[in-house]
mmCIF file of C-alpha atoms and ligand atoms in Angstrom:
data_model
loop_
_atom_site.group_PDB
_atom_site.id
_atom_site.type_symbol
_atom_site.label_atom_id
_atom_site.label_comp_id
_atom_site.label_asym_id
_atom_site.label_seq_id
_atom_site.Cartn_x
_atom_site.Cartn_y
_atom_site.Cartn_z
ATOM 1 C CA MET A 153 -0.013 0.008 0.003
ATOM 2 C CA ARG A 154 1.008 3.636 -0.317
ATOM 3 C CA VAL A 155 2.303 5.061 2.948
ATOM 4 C CA GLU A 156 2.964 8.479 1.368
ATOM 5 C CA GLY A 157 -0.097 10.623 1.947
ATOM 6 C CA SER A 158 -1.666 8.078 4.300
ATOM 7 C CA VAL A 159 -3.446 8.850 7.576
ATOM 8 C CA ALA A 160 -2.388 6.634 10.489
ATOM 9 C CA LEU A 161 -3.476 6.041 14.067
ATOM 10 C CA VAL A 162 -0.816 4.619 16.371
ATOM 11 C CA THR A 163 -1.930 3.447 19.839
ATOM 12 C CA GLY A 164 0.543 4.124 22.616
ATOM 13 C CA ALA A 165 2.457 6.578 20.421
ATOM 14 C CA ASN A 166 3.745 8.679 23.332
ATOM 15 C CA ARG A 167 6.784 6.545 24.061
ATOM 16 C CA GLY A 168 8.703 3.360 23.228
ATOM 17 C CA LEU A 169 7.987 1.554 19.993
ATOM 18 C CA GLY A 170 4.749 3.496 19.433
ATOM 19 C CA SER A 171 6.713 6.762 19.242
ATOM 20 C CA SER A 172 9.091 5.141 16.717
ATOM 21 C CA PHE A 173 6.144 3.895 14.631
ATOM 22 C CA ALA A 174 4.728 7.443 14.534
ATOM 23 C CA THR A 175 8.145 8.912 13.488
ATOM 24 C CA ALA A 176 8.735 6.241 10.825
ATOM 25 C CA LEU A 177 5.270 6.857 9.336
ATOM 26 C CA LEU A 178 5.838 10.613 9.229
ATOM 27 C CA ASP A 179 9.314 10.112 7.718
ATOM 28 C CA ALA A 180 7.717 7.882 5.077
ATOM 29 C CA GLY A 181 5.346 10.683 4.077
ATOM 30 C CA ALA A 182 2.194 9.992 6.092
ATOM 31 C CA ARG A 183 -0.026 13.020 5.879
ATOM 32 C CA THR A 184 -1.437 12.719 9.401
ATOM 33 C CA VAL A 185 -0.480 10.548 12.352
ATOM 34 C CA TYR A 186 -2.903 10.389 15.256
ATOM 35 C CA ALA A 187 -1.291 9.473 18.537
ATOM 36 C CA GLY A 188 -3.837 7.422 20.483
ATOM 37 C CA VAL A 189 -2.733 7.898 24.090
ATOM 38 C CA ARG A 190 -4.047 7.807 27.644
ATOM 39 C CA ASP A 191 -2.603 11.252 28.333
ATOM 40 C CA PRO A 192 -2.353 13.686 25.365
ATOM 41 C CA SER A 193 0.057 15.896 27.302
ATOM 42 C CA SER A 194 2.597 13.006 27.123
ATOM 43 C CA VAL A 195 2.939 13.484 23.358
ATOM 44 C CA SER A 196 6.003 15.669 22.734
ATOM 45 C CA ASP A 197 6.293 15.528 18.927
ATOM 46 C CA PRO A 198 4.311 18.580 17.600
ATOM 47 C CA ARG A 199 3.815 16.804 14.210
ATOM 48 C CA LEU A 200 1.515 14.259 15.880
ATOM 49 C CA VAL A 201 -2.198 14.776 16.516
ATOM 50 C CA PRO A 202 -2.868 13.460 20.040
ATOM 51 C CA ILE A 203 -6.242 11.925 20.849
ATOM 52 C CA TRP A 204 -7.520 10.463 24.141
ATOM 53 C CA LEU A 205 -7.430 6.733 23.743
ATOM 54 C CA ASP A 206 -7.325 4.124 26.453
ATOM 55 C CA VAL A 207 -7.653 0.958 24.385
ATOM 56 C CA THR A 208 -9.547 -0.760 27.205
ATOM 57 C CA ASP A 209 -12.300 1.868 27.140
ATOM 58 C CA PRO A 210 -14.890 0.995 24.419
ATOM 59 C CA ALA A 211 -16.390 4.500 24.530
ATOM 60 C CA GLN A 212 -13.058 6.139 23.835
ATOM 61 C CA VAL A 213 -12.368 3.646 21.046
ATOM 62 C CA ALA A 214 -15.771 4.399 19.468
ATOM 63 C CA ALA A 215 -15.110 8.128 19.782
ATOM 64 C CA ALA A 216 -11.712 7.706 18.131
ATOM 65 C CA ALA A 217 -13.255 5.788 15.208
ATOM 66 C CA GLU A 218 -15.675 8.661 14.741
ATOM 67 C CA SER A 219 -13.194 11.541 15.071
ATOM 68 C CA CYS A 220 -10.470 9.834 13.051
ATOM 69 C CA ALA A 221 -12.670 8.830 10.163
ATOM 70 C CA ASP A 222 -9.875 9.473 7.645
ATOM 71 C CA VAL A 223 -7.569 6.736 8.977
ATOM 72 C CA ASP A 224 -6.228 4.197 6.517
ATOM 73 C CA ILE A 225 -3.481 2.655 8.673
ATOM 74 C CA LEU A 226 -4.240 1.420 12.215
ATOM 75 C CA VAL A 227 -1.211 0.450 14.279
ATOM 76 C CA ASN A 228 -2.197 -1.580 17.349
ATOM 77 C CA ASN A 229 0.934 -1.005 19.366
ATOM 78 C CA ALA A 230 -0.223 -0.268 22.944
ATOM 79 C CA GLY A 231 0.720 -3.118 25.257
ATOM 80 C CA VAL A 232 1.544 -4.056 28.845
ATOM 81 C CA MET A 233 3.653 -6.742 30.418
ATOM 82 C CA ARG A 234 3.045 -7.502 34.070
ATOM 83 C CA ALA A 235 5.758 -10.147 34.618
ATOM 84 C CA SER A 236 3.343 -12.697 35.959
ATOM 85 C CA PRO A 237 3.986 -16.442 35.695
ATOM 86 C CA PHE A 238 0.833 -18.573 35.511
ATOM 87 C CA ILE A 239 1.110 -20.339 38.879
ATOM 88 C CA ALA A 240 3.751 -18.484 40.888
ATOM 89 C CA ALA A 241 2.074 -15.033 40.524
ATOM 90 C CA SER A 242 0.204 -13.968 43.671
ATOM 91 C CA SER A 243 -3.022 -13.468 41.676
ATOM 92 C CA ILE A 244 -4.314 -13.488 38.115
ATOM 93 C CA ASP A 245 -4.706 -9.698 38.071
ATOM 94 C CA GLY A 246 -1.645 -9.243 35.854
ATOM 95 C CA ALA A 247 -2.921 -11.872 33.408
ATOM 96 C CA ARG A 248 -6.313 -10.151 33.221
ATOM 97 C CA ASP A 249 -4.685 -6.777 32.696
ATOM 98 C CA GLU A 250 -2.542 -8.129 29.837
ATOM 99 C CA MET A 251 -5.584 -9.695 28.167
ATOM 100 C CA GLU A 252 -7.554 -6.448 28.545
ATOM 101 C CA VAL A 253 -4.913 -4.338 26.817
ATOM 102 C CA ASN A 254 -2.999 -6.754 24.531
ATOM 103 C CA TYR A 255 -5.983 -8.834 23.352
ATOM 104 C CA PHE A 256 -9.335 -7.165 24.046
ATOM 105 C CA GLY A 257 -7.936 -3.697 23.360
ATOM 106 C CA MET A 258 -6.564 -4.858 20.021
ATOM 107 C CA LEU A 259 -9.858 -6.624 19.210
ATOM 108 C CA THR A 260 -11.940 -3.535 20.108
ATOM 109 C CA LEU A 261 -9.726 -1.310 17.895
ATOM 110 C CA CYS A 262 -9.891 -3.764 14.977
ATOM 111 C CA ARG A 263 -13.708 -3.961 15.196
ATOM 112 C CA ALA A 264 -14.146 -0.174 15.498
ATOM 113 C CA PHE A 265 -11.778 0.667 12.627
ATOM 114 C CA ALA A 266 -12.642 -2.128 10.169
ATOM 115 C CA PRO A 267 -15.548 -0.056 8.691
ATOM 116 C CA VAL A 268 -13.419 3.090 8.695
ATOM 117 C CA LEU A 269 -10.690 1.330 6.719
ATOM 118 C CA ASP A 270 -13.340 -0.125 4.385
ATOM 119 C CA ARG A 271 -14.760 3.318 3.688
ATOM 120 C CA ASN A 272 -11.200 4.591 2.987
ATOM 121 C CA GLY A 273 -10.414 1.893 0.408
ATOM 122 C CA GLY A 274 -9.034 -0.965 2.547
ATOM 123 C CA GLY A 275 -5.869 0.329 4.128
ATOM 124 C CA ALA A 276 -3.942 -1.686 6.712
ATOM 125 C CA ILE A 277 -3.915 -2.904 10.272
ATOM 126 C CA VAL A 278 -0.549 -3.529 11.948
ATOM 127 C CA ASN A 279 -0.749 -5.680 15.090
ATOM 128 C CA MET A 280 2.273 -5.596 17.389
ATOM 129 C CA LEU A 281 2.777 -9.149 18.590
ATOM 130 C CA SER A 282 5.924 -10.805 19.953
ATOM 131 C CA ALA A 283 8.222 -13.815 19.738
ATOM 132 C CA ALA A 284 6.290 -14.670 22.896
ATOM 133 C CA SER A 285 3.224 -15.321 20.705
ATOM 134 C CA TRP A 286 5.001 -18.635 19.987
ATOM 135 C CA VAL A 287 6.992 -19.507 23.072
ATOM 136 C CA THR A 288 6.300 -18.964 26.754
ATOM 137 C CA PRO A 289 9.122 -17.379 28.749
ATOM 138 C CA THR A 290 7.807 -18.570 32.119
ATOM 139 C CA ALA A 291 8.531 -15.482 34.193
ATOM 140 C CA THR A 292 6.239 -13.506 31.834
ATOM 141 C CA GLY A 293 3.920 -16.409 31.095
ATOM 142 C CA SER A 294 0.599 -14.625 31.044
ATOM 143 C CA TYR A 295 2.052 -11.926 28.694
ATOM 144 C CA ALA A 296 2.847 -14.759 26.270
ATOM 145 C CA GLY A 297 -0.748 -15.962 26.667
ATOM 146 C CA SER A 298 -2.047 -12.553 25.674
ATOM 147 C CA LYS A 299 0.312 -12.330 22.677
ATOM 148 C CA ALA A 300 -0.654 -15.853 21.523
ATOM 149 C CA ALA A 301 -4.322 -14.781 21.687
ATOM 150 C CA ALA A 302 -3.445 -11.604 19.768
ATOM 151 C CA TRP A 303 -1.719 -13.708 17.092
ATOM 152 C CA ALA A 304 -4.865 -15.837 16.691
ATOM 153 C CA LEU A 305 -6.899 -12.623 16.491
ATOM 154 C CA THR A 306 -4.575 -11.231 13.827
ATOM 155 C CA ASN A 307 -4.877 -14.338 11.639
ATOM 156 C CA GLY A 308 -8.681 -14.306 11.875
ATOM 157 C CA VAL A 309 -9.002 -10.576 11.231
ATOM 158 C CA ARG A 310 -6.802 -10.931 8.147
ATOM 159 C CA VAL A 311 -9.129 -13.532 6.676
ATOM 160 C CA GLU A 312 -12.271 -11.544 7.561
ATOM 161 C CA LEU A 313 -10.991 -8.306 6.087
ATOM 162 C CA ARG A 314 -9.244 -9.571 2.965
ATOM 163 C CA SER A 315 -12.292 -9.040 0.766
ATOM 164 C CA GLN A 316 -12.429 -5.359 1.693
ATOM 165 C CA GLY A 317 -8.758 -5.057 0.730
ATOM 166 C CA THR A 318 -7.341 -4.502 4.214
ATOM 167 C CA LEU A 319 -3.702 -5.607 4.608
ATOM 168 C CA VAL A 320 -3.211 -7.135 8.059
ATOM 169 C CA VAL A 321 0.415 -7.207 9.238
ATOM 170 C CA ALA A 322 1.574 -9.314 12.173
ATOM 171 C CA VAL A 323 4.805 -8.063 13.769
ATOM 172 C CA HIS A 324 6.788 -10.483 15.900
ATOM 173 C CA ALA A 325 9.942 -9.407 17.715
ATOM 174 C CA GLY A 326 12.235 -10.365 20.570
ATOM 175 C CA PHE A 327 13.444 -7.754 23.043
ATOM 176 C CA ILE A 328 13.206 -4.135 21.933
ATOM 177 C CA ASP A 329 14.985 -1.310 23.683
ATOM 178 C CA THR A 330 12.075 0.417 25.440
ATOM 179 C CA ASP A 331 10.750 0.820 28.992
ATOM 180 C CA MET A 332 9.022 -2.558 28.734
ATOM 181 C CA ALA A 333 12.315 -4.397 28.390
ATOM 182 C CA ALA A 334 14.318 -2.070 30.662
ATOM 183 C CA ARG A 335 14.922 -4.755 33.261
ATOM 184 C CA VAL A 336 16.254 -7.223 30.745
ATOM 185 C CA HIS A 337 20.001 -7.048 30.132
ATOM 186 C CA VAL A 338 20.501 -8.678 26.741
ATOM 187 C CA ALA A 339 20.989 -7.370 23.225
ATOM 188 C CA LYS A 340 17.844 -5.520 22.196
ATOM 189 C CA LEU A 341 16.452 -4.281 18.937
ATOM 190 C CA ASP A 342 16.405 -0.530 18.186
ATOM 191 C CA PRO A 343 12.709 0.460 18.104
ATOM 192 C CA GLY A 344 13.409 2.731 15.110
ATOM 193 C CA VAL A 345 14.704 -0.243 13.123
ATOM 194 C CA VAL A 346 11.581 -2.276 13.927
ATOM 195 C CA ALA A 347 9.342 0.620 12.963
ATOM 196 C CA ARG A 348 11.103 1.072 9.597
ATOM 197 C CA MET A 349 10.787 -2.656 8.892
ATOM 198 C CA VAL A 350 7.046 -2.315 9.392
ATOM 199 C CA VAL A 351 6.831 0.668 7.022
ATOM 200 C CA ASP A 352 8.699 -1.419 4.439
ATOM 201 C CA ALA A 353 6.212 -4.273 5.039
ATOM 202 C CA LEU A 354 3.298 -1.913 4.428
ATOM 203 C CA ARG A 355 4.870 -0.633 1.250
ATOM 204 C CA SER A 356 5.416 -4.189 -0.063
ATOM 205 C CA ASP A 357 2.083 -5.600 1.170
ATOM 206 C CA THR A 358 3.903 -8.079 3.426
ATOM 207 C CA GLU A 359 1.670 -9.804 5.991
ATOM 208 C CA GLU A 360 4.270 -10.826 8.566
ATOM 209 C CA VAL A 361 7.383 -9.152 9.978
ATOM 210 C CA LEU A 362 9.890 -11.294 11.886
ATOM 211 C CA ALA A 363 12.140 -8.596 13.316
ATOM 212 C CA ASP A 364 15.199 -10.559 14.456
ATOM 213 C CA ASP A 365 17.123 -13.829 14.230
ATOM 214 C CA GLU A 366 15.767 -15.117 17.554
ATOM 215 C CA THR A 367 12.164 -14.624 16.427
ATOM 216 C CA ARG A 368 12.854 -16.345 13.099
ATOM 217 C CA ALA A 369 14.528 -19.253 14.983
ATOM 218 C CA ILE A 370 11.576 -19.587 17.351
ATOM 219 C CA LYS A 371 9.092 -19.699 14.531
ATOM 220 C CA ALA A 372 11.203 -22.288 12.691
ATOM 221 C CA ALA A 373 11.469 -24.419 15.846
ATOM 222 C CA LEU A 374 7.736 -24.602 16.519
ATOM 223 C CA PRO A 375 7.187 -28.114 15.192
ATOM 224 C CA HIS A 376 9.739 -29.316 17.758
ATOM 225 C CA ALA A 377 9.011 -26.799 20.511
ATOM 226 C CA LEU A 378 8.847 -29.355 23.321
ATOM 227 C CA GLU A 379 12.153 -30.891 22.388
ATOM 228 C CA THR A 380 14.045 -27.733 21.494
ATOM 229 C CA LEU A 381 12.526 -24.536 22.955
ATOM 230 C CA TYR A 382 11.300 -25.673 26.369
ATOM 231 C CA PRO A 383 14.229 -27.647 27.950
ATOM 232 C CA PRO A 384 16.335 -24.456 28.475
ATOM 233 C CA ILE A 385 13.250 -22.609 29.748
ATOM 234 C CA GLN A 386 12.570 -25.461 32.179
ATOM 235 C CA ALA A 387 16.194 -25.508 33.337
ATOM 236 C CA ARG A 388 16.135 -21.772 34.025
ATOM 237 C CA TRP A 389 12.839 -21.995 35.912
ATOM 238 C CA ASP A 390 14.052 -24.953 38.053
ATOM 239 C CA GLU A 391 17.241 -23.124 38.878
ATOM 240 C CA ARG A 392 15.408 -20.017 40.069
ATOM 241 C CA HIS A 393 12.613 -21.901 41.838
ATOM 242 C CA PRO A 394 14.242 -24.915 43.502
ATOM 243 C CA ARG A 395 11.820 -27.195 45.301
ATOM 244 C CA PRO A 396 12.898 -29.383 48.216
ATOM 245 C CA PRO A 397 12.475 -33.102 47.559
ATOM 246 C CA ARG A 398 9.249 -34.644 48.853
ATOM 247 C CA PRO A 399 9.723 -36.196 52.282
HETATM 248 N N1 NAP B 288 9.864 -3.973 24.376
HETATM 249 C C1 NAP B 288 9.913 -5.228 23.970
HETATM 250 O O1 NAP B 288 10.908 -5.978 24.236
HETATM 251 C C2 NAP B 288 8.807 -5.788 23.077
HETATM 252 C C3 NAP B 288 9.031 -6.943 22.347
HETATM 253 C C4 NAP B 288 8.053 -7.455 21.520
HETATM 254 C C5 NAP B 288 6.804 -6.828 21.461
HETATM 255 N N2 NAP B 288 6.596 -5.664 22.192
HETATM 256 C C6 NAP B 288 5.306 -5.037 22.078
HETATM 257 O O2 NAP B 288 5.508 -3.752 21.487
HETATM 258 C C7 NAP B 288 4.416 -2.891 21.894
HETATM 259 C C8 NAP B 288 5.007 -1.581 22.398
HETATM 260 O O3 NAP B 288 5.711 -1.871 23.614
HETATM 261 P P1 NAP B 288 6.930 -0.983 24.123
HETATM 262 O O4 NAP B 288 8.108 -1.855 24.190
HETATM 263 O O5 NAP B 288 6.997 0.294 23.419
HETATM 264 O O6 NAP B 288 6.421 -0.782 25.628
HETATM 265 P P2 NAP B 288 6.392 0.487 26.571
HETATM 266 O O7 NAP B 288 7.652 1.236 26.391
HETATM 267 O O8 NAP B 288 6.062 -0.079 27.916
HETATM 268 O O9 NAP B 288 5.175 1.333 26.006
HETATM 269 C C9 NAP B 288 3.858 0.820 26.085
HETATM 270 C C10 NAP B 288 2.919 1.807 25.431
HETATM 271 O O10 NAP B 288 1.584 1.269 25.474
HETATM 272 C C11 NAP B 288 0.757 2.258 26.029
HETATM 273 N N3 NAP B 288 -0.407 1.685 26.743
HETATM 274 C C12 NAP B 288 -0.410 0.756 27.738
HETATM 275 N N4 NAP B 288 -1.685 0.535 28.108
HETATM 276 C C13 NAP B 288 -2.474 1.307 27.349
HETATM 277 C C14 NAP B 288 -3.901 1.471 27.258
HETATM 278 N N5 NAP B 288 -4.730 0.828 28.086
HETATM 279 N N6 NAP B 288 -4.367 2.345 26.340
HETATM 280 C C15 NAP B 288 -3.519 3.040 25.514
HETATM 281 N N7 NAP B 288 -2.199 2.889 25.594
HETATM 282 C C16 NAP B 288 -1.690 2.038 26.473
HETATM 283 C C17 NAP B 288 1.636 3.044 27.015
HETATM 284 O O11 NAP B 288 1.032 4.240 27.357
HETATM 285 P P3 NAP B 288 1.324 4.974 28.790
HETATM 286 O O12 NAP B 288 2.513 5.866 28.549
HETATM 287 O O13 NAP B 288 0.053 5.742 29.024
HETATM 288 O O14 NAP B 288 1.580 3.911 29.815
HETATM 289 C C18 NAP B 288 2.878 3.170 26.135
HETATM 290 O O15 NAP B 288 2.724 4.188 25.200
HETATM 291 C C19 NAP B 288 3.606 -3.672 22.927
HETATM 292 O O16 NAP B 288 2.483 -4.252 22.305
HETATM 293 C C20 NAP B 288 4.579 -4.747 23.369
HETATM 294 O O17 NAP B 288 3.896 -5.882 23.897
HETATM 295 C C21 NAP B 288 7.554 -5.122 22.981
#
């Protein structure tokens, strides 16, 4: 699709990867980029058009679909990670929170903007997923659950919207250098590089972006996930959570 002259809405565009998406779209010639954020005063780039948008609030999503009726690229970027394993977390509050933002938020946005995109000729939806859509790093288990659900959503939405000409792009990545991954001390992707990959994908009508070698390796290993991906995850978990032998 043509990015030049397009009108985009990026959720969570005030910081992290969302801010890089907004910049990359502007640099690629987007005419307008709406920054869908929980606090418009947190948007510092004067080229962006901030709008109130908590993705978990259906009324705000509906209002955004009405006020941003010229959108032809929707970037579902907003996300949370609550670092909650499935069993060891003290409650399932973190898991619920992640599903509310990462899955139900994305679903609500896709549903609200599908008719907008249709009216504007088809356009595109970019859904920010993760390598964790395909493998469960146990310490952030419920985040992986929400990203797996978002991957399923993305595949279904793509099928449902193909006939109206909407390109649906799934973006999977390992660690990216933003606040979300601040506590992780490994090599991380530059968010600007990921954003530019996504702009290239839009331009070439590519439906999936695998942003790094680790993500490509995880996808390739899926048929043998139990034999290859999970033994090191199990070993790390057992080392950090030793259990005394049964009496
Ligand atoms: N960083 C990584 O390693 C990594 C890897 C793969 C995928 N991802 C995904 O990339 C996306 C962007 O993450 P990031 O790394 O940029 O994280 P981040 O630095 O923590 O930024 C998260 C963004 O999401 C927004 N947000 C959270 N809840 C929201 C809500 N209810 N409504 C609207 N906006 C909300 C935040 O807004 P506030 O400022 O208001 O909190 C912020 O702008 C997420 O979907 C994440 O899961 C990240």
